mmCIF file of N, CA and C in Angstrom:
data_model
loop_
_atom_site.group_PDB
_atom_site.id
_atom_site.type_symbol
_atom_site.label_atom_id
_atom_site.label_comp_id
_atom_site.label_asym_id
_atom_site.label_seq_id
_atom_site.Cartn_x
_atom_site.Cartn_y
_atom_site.Cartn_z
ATOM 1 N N UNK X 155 153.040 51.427 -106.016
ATOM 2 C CA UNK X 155 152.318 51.734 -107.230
ATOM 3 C C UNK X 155 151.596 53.074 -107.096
ATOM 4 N N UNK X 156 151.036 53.211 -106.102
ATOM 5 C CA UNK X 156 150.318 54.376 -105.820
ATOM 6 C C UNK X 156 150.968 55.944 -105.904
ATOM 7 N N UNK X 157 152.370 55.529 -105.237
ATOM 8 C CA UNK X 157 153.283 56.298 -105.246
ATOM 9 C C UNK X 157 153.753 56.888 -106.536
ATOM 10 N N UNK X 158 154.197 56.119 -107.730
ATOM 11 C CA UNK X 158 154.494 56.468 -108.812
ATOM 12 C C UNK X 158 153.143 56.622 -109.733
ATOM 13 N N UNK X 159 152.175 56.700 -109.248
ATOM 14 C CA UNK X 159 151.203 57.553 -110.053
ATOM 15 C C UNK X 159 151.209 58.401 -110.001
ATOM 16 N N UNK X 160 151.392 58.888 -108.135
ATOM 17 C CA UNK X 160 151.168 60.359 -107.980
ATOM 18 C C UNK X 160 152.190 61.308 -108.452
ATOM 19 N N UNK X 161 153.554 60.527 -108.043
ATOM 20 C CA UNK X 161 154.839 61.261 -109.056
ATOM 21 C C UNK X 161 154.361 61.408 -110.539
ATOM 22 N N UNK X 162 153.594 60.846 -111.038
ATOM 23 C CA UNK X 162 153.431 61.126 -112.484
ATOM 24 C C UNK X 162 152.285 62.135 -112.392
ATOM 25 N N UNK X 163 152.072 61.994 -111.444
ATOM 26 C CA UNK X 163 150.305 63.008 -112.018
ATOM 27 C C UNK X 163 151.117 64.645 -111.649
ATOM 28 N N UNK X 164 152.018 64.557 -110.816
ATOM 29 C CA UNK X 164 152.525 65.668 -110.313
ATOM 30 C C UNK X 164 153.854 66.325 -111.401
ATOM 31 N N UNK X 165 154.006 64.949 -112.146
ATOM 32 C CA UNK X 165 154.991 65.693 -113.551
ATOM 33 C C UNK X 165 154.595 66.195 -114.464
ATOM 34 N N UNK X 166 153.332 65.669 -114.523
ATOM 35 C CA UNK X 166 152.215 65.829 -116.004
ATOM 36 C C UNK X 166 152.042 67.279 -115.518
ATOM 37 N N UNK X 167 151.194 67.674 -114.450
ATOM 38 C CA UNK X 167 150.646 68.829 -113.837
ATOM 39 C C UNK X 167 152.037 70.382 -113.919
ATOM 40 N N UNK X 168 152.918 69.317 -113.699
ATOM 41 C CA UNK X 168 154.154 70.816 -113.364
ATOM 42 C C UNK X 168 154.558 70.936 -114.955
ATOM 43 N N UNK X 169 154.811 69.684 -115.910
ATOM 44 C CA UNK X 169 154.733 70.527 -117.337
ATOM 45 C C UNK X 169 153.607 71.218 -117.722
ATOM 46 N N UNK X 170 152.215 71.228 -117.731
ATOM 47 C CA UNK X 170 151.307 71.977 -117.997
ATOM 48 C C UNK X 170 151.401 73.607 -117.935
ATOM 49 N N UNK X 171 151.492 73.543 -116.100
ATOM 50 C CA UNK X 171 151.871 74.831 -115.808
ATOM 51 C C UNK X 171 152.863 75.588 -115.693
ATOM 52 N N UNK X 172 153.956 74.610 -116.317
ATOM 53 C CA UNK X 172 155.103 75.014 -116.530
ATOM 54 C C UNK X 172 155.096 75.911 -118.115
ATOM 55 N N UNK X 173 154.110 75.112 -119.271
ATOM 56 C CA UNK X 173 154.237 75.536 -120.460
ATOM 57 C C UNK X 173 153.932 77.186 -120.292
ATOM 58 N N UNK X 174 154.511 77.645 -121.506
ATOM 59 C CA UNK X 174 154.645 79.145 -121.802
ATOM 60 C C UNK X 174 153.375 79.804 -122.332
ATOM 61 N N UNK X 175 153.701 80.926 -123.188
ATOM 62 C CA UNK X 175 152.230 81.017 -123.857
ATOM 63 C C UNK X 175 152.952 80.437 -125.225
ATOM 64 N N UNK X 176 154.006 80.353 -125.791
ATOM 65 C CA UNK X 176 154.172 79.917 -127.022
ATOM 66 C C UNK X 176 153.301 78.326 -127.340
ATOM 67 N N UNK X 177 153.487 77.604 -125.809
ATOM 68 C CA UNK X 177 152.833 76.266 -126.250
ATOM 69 C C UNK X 177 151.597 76.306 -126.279
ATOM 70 N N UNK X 178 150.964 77.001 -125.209
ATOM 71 C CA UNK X 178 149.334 77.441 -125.255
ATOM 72 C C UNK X 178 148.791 78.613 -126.069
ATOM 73 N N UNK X 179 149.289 78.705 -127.190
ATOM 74 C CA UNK X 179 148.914 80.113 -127.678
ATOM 75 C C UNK X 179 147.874 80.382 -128.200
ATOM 76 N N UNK X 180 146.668 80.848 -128.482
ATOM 77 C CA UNK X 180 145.567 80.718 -128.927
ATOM 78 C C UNK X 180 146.046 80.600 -130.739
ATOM 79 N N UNK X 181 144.857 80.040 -131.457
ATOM 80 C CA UNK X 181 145.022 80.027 -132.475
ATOM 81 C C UNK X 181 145.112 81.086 -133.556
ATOM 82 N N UNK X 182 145.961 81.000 -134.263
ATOM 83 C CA UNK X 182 146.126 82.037 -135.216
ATOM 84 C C UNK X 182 146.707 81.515 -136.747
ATOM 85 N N UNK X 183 146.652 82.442 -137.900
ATOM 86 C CA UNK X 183 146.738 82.195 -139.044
ATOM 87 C C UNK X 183 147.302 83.361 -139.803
ATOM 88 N N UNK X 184 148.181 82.630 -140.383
ATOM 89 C CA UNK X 184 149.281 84.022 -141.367
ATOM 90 C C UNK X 184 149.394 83.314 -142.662
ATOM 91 N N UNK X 185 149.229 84.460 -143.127
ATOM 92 C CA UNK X 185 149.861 84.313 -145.220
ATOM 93 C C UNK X 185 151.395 84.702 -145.169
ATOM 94 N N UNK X 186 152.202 83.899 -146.259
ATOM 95 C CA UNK X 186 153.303 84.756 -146.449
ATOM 96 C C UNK X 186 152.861 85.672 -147.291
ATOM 97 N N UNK X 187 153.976 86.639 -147.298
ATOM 98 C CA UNK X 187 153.966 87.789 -148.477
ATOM 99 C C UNK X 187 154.635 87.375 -149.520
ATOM 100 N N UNK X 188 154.206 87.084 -150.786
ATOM 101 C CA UNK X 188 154.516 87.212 -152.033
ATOM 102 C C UNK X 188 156.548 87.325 -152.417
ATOM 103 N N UNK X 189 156.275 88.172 -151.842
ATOM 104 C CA UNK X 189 157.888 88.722 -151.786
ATOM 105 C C UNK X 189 158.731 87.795 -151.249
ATOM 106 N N UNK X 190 158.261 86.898 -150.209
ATOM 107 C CA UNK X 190 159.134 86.016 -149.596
ATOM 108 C C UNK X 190 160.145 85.320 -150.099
ATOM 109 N N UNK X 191 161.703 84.975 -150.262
ATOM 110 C CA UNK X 191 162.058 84.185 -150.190
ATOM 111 C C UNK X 191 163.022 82.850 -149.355
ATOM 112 N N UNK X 192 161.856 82.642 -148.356
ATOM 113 C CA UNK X 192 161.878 81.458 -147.839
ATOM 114 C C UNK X 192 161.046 80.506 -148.198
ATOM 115 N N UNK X 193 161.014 79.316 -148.407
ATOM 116 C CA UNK X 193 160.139 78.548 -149.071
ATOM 117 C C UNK X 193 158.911 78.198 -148.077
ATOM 118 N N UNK X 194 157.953 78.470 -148.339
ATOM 119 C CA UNK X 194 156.918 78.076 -147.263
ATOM 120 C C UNK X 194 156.804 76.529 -146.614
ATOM 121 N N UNK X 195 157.373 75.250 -147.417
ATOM 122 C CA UNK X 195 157.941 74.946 -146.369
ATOM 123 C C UNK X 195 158.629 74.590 -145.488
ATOM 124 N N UNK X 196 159.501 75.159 -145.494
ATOM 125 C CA UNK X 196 160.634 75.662 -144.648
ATOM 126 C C UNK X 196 159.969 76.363 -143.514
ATOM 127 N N UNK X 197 159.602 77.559 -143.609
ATOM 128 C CA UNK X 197 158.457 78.224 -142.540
ATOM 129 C C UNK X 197 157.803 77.255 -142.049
ATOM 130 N N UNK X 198 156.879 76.565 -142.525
ATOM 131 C CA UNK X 198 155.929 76.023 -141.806
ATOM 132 C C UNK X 198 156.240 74.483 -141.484
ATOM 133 N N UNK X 199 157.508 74.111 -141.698
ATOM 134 C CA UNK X 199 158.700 73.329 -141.325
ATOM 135 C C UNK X 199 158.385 73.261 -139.107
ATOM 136 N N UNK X 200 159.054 74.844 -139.409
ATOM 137 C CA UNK X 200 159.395 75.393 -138.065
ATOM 138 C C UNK X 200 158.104 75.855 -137.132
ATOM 139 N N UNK X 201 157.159 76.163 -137.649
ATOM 140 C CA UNK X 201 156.314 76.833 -137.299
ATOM 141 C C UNK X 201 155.516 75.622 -136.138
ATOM 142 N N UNK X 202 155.208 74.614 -137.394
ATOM 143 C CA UNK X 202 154.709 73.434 -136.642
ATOM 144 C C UNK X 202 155.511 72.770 -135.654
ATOM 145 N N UNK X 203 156.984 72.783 -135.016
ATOM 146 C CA UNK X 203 158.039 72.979 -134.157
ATOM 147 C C UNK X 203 157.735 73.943 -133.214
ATOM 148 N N UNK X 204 157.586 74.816 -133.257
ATOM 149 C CA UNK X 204 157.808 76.166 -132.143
ATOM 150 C C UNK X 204 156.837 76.709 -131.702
ATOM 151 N N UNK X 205 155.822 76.817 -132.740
ATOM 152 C CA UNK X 205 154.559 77.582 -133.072
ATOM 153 C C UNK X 205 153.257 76.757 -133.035
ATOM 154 N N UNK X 206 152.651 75.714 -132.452
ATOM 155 C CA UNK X 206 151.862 74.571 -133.034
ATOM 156 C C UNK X 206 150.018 75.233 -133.260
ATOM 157 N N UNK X 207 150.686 76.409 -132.702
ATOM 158 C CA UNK X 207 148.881 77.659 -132.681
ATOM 159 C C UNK X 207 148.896 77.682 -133.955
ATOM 160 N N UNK X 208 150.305 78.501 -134.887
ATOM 161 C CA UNK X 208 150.090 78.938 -135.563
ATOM 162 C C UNK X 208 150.017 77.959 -137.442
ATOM 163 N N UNK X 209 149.043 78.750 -138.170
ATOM 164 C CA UNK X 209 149.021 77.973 -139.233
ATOM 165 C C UNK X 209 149.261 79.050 -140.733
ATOM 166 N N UNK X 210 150.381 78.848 -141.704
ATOM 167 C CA UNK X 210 149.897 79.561 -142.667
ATOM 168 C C UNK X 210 148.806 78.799 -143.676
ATOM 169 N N UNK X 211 148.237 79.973 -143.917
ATOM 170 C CA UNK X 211 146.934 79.722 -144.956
ATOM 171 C C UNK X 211 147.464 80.312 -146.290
ATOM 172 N N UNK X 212 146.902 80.508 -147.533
ATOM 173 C CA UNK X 212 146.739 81.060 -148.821
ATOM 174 C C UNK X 212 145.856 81.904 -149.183
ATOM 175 N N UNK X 213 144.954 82.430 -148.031
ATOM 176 C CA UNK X 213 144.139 83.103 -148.423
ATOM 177 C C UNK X 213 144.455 84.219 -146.912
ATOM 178 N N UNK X 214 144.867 85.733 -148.128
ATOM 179 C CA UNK X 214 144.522 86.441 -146.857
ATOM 180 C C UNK X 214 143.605 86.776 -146.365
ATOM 181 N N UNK X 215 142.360 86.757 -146.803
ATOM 182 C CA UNK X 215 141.388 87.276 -146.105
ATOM 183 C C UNK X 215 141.153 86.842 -145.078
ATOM 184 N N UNK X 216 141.853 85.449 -144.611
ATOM 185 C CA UNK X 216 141.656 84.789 -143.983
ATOM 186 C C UNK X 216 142.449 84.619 -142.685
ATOM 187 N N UNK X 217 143.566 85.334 -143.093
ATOM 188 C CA UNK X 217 144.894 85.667 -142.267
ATOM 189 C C UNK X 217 144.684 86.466 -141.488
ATOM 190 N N UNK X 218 145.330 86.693 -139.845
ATOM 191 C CA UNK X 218 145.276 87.343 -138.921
ATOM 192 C C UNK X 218 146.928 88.512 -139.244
ATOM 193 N N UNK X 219 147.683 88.072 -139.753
ATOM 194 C CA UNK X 219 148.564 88.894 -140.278
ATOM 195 C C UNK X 219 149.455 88.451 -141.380
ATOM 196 N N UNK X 220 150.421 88.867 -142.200
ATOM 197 C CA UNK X 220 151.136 88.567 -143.215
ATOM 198 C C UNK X 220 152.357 88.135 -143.048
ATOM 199 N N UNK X 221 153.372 87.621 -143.126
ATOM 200 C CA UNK X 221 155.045 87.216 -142.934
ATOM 201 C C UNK X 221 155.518 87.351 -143.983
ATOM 202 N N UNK X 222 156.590 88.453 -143.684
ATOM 203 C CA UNK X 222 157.523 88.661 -144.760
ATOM 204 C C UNK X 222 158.794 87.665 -144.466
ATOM 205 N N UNK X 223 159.010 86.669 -145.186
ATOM 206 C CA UNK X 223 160.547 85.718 -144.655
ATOM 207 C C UNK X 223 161.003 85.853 -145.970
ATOM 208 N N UNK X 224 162.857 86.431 -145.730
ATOM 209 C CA UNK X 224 163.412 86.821 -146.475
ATOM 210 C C UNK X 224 164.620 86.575 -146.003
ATOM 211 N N UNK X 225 165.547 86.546 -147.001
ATOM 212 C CA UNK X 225 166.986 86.077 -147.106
ATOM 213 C C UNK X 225 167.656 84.943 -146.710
ATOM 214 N N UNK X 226 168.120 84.196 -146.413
ATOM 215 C CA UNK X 226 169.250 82.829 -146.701
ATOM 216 C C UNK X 226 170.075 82.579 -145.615
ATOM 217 N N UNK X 227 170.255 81.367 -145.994
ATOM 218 C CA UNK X 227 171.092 80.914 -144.875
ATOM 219 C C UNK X 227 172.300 81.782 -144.099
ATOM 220 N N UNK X 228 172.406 81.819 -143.073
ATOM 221 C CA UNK X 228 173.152 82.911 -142.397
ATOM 222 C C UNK X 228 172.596 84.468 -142.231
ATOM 223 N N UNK X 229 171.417 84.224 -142.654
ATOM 224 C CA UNK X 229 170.674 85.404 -142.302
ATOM 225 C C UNK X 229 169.463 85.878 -142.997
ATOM 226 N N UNK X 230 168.666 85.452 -142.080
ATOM 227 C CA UNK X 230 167.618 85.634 -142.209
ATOM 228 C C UNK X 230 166.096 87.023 -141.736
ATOM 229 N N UNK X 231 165.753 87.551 -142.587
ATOM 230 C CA UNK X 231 165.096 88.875 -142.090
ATOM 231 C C UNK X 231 163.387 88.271 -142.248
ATOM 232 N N UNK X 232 162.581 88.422 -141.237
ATOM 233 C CA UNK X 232 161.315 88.106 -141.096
ATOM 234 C C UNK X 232 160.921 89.296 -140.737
ATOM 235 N N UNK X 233 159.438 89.762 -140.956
ATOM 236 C CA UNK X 233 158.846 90.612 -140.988
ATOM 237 C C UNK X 233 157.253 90.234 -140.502
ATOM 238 N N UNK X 234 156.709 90.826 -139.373
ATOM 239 C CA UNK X 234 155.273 90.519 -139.334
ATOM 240 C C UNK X 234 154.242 91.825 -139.544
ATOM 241 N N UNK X 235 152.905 91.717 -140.512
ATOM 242 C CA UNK X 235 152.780 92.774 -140.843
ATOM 243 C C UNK X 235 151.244 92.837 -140.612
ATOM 244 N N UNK X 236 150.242 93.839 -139.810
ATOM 245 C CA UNK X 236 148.791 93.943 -139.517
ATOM 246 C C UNK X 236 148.264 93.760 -140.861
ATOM 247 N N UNK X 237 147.029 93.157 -140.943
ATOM 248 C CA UNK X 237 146.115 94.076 -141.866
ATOM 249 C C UNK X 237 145.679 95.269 -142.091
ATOM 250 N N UNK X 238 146.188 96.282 -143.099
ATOM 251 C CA UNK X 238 146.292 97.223 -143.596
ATOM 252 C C UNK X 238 147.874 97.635 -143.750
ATOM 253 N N UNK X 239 148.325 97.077 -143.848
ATOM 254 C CA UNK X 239 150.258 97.268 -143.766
ATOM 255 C C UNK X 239 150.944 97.154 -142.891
ATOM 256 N N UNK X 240 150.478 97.943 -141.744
ATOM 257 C CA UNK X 240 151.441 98.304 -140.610
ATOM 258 C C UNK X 240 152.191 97.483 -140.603
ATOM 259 N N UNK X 241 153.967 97.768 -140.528
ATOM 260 C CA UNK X 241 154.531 96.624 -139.621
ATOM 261 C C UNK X 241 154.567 96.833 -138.688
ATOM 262 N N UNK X 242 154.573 95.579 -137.492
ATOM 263 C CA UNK X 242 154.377 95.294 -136.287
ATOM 264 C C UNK X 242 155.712 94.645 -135.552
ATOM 265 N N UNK X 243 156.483 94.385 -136.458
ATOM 266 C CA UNK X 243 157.860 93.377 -135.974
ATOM 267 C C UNK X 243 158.629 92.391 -137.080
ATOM 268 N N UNK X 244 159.770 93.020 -136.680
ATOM 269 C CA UNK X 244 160.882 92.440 -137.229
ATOM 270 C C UNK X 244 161.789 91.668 -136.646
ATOM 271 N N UNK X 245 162.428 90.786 -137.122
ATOM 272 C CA UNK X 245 163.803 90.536 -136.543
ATOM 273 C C UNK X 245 164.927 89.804 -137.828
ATOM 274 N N UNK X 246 166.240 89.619 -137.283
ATOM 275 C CA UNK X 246 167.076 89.661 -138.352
ATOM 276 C C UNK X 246 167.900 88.374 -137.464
ATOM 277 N N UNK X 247 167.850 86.947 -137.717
ATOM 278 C CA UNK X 247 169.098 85.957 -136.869
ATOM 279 C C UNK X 247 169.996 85.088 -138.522
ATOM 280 N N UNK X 248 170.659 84.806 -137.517
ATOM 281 C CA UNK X 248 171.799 83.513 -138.348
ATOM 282 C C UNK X 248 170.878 82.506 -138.928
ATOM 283 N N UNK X 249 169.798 81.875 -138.309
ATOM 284 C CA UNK X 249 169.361 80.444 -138.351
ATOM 285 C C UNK X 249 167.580 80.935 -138.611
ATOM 286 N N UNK X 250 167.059 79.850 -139.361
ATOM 287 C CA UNK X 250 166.046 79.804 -139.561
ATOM 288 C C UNK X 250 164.947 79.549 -138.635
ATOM 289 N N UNK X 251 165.929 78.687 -137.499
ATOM 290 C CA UNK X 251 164.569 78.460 -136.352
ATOM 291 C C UNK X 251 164.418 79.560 -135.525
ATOM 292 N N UNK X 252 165.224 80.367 -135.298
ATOM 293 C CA UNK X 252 165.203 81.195 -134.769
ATOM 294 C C UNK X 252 164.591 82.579 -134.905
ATOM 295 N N UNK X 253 164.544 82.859 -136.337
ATOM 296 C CA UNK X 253 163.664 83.528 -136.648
ATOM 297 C C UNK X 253 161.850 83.184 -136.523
ATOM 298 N N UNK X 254 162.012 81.783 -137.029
ATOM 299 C CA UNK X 254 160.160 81.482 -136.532
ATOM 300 C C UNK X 254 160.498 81.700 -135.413
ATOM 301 N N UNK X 255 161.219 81.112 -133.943
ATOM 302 C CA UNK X 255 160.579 81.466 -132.972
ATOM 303 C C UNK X 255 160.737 82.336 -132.197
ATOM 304 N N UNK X 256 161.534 83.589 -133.020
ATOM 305 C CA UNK X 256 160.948 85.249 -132.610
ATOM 306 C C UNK X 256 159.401 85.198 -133.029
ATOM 307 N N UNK X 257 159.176 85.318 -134.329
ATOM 308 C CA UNK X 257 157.887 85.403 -134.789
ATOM 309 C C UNK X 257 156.646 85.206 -133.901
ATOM 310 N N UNK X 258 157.084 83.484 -133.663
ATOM 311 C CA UNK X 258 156.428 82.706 -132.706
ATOM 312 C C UNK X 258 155.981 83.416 -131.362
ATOM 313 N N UNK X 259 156.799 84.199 -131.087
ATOM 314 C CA UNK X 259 157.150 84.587 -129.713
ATOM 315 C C UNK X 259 155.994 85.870 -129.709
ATOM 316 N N UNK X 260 156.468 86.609 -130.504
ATOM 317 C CA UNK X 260 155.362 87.936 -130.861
ATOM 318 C C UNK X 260 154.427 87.689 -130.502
ATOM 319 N N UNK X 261 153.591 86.940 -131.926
ATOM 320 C CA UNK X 261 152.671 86.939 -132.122
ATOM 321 C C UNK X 261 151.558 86.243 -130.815
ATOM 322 N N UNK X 262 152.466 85.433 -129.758
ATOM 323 C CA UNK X 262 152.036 84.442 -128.776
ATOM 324 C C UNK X 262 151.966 85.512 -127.670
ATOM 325 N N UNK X 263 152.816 86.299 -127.639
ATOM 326 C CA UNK X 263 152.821 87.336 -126.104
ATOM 327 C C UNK X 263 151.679 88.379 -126.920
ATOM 328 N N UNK X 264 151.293 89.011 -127.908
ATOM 329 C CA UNK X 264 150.784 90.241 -128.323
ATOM 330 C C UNK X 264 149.047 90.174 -127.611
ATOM 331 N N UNK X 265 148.208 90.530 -127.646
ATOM 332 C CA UNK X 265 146.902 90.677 -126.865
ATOM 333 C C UNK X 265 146.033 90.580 -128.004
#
């Protein structure tokens, strides 16, 4: 018995420090852009999948940056954008999850 605790305490421990920064990512909050057509939720479908930091809101003021998600099945163009415009990152895949978790990915590695 003792034995298979410690195997467990030692599985629990190696997923922890095994997780990435995508799973530990500090918290953050994005608006889509207006322009979008991906349905928000669809985005936040995936987001809560890949992304569990991240949350979209409706209010930008409130937003740490904007998401442009655009175009359709078989291809999809996402866009992440600072406050004050800048874009900061793009990417262009086949599949929808894949685009959140570029996004995901960014926004989780950026400082």
């Amino acid at each position: 018995m003792k034995k298979l605790i410690v195997v467990l305490a030692i599985l629990i421990f190696a997923g922890v420090a095994g997780a990435g920064p995508d799973e530990l990512g500090r918290p953050l909050k994005i608006v889509l852009a207006r322009q979008s057509t991906v349905p928000a939720v669809d985005v936040m479908k995936n987001l809560s999948d890949k992304c569990p930091n991240v949350t979209l809101t409706t209010n930008p003021k409130n937003s740490n940056y904007m998401l442009y998600a655009g175009g359709w099945s078989g291809e999809y163009r996402f866009m992440v954008i600072a406050k004050g415009g800048d874009t900061l990152y793009a990417t262009k895949t086949v599949m929808l999850s894949n685009a959140v978790k570029d996004v995901c990915h960014f926004l989780n590695t950026r400082p």
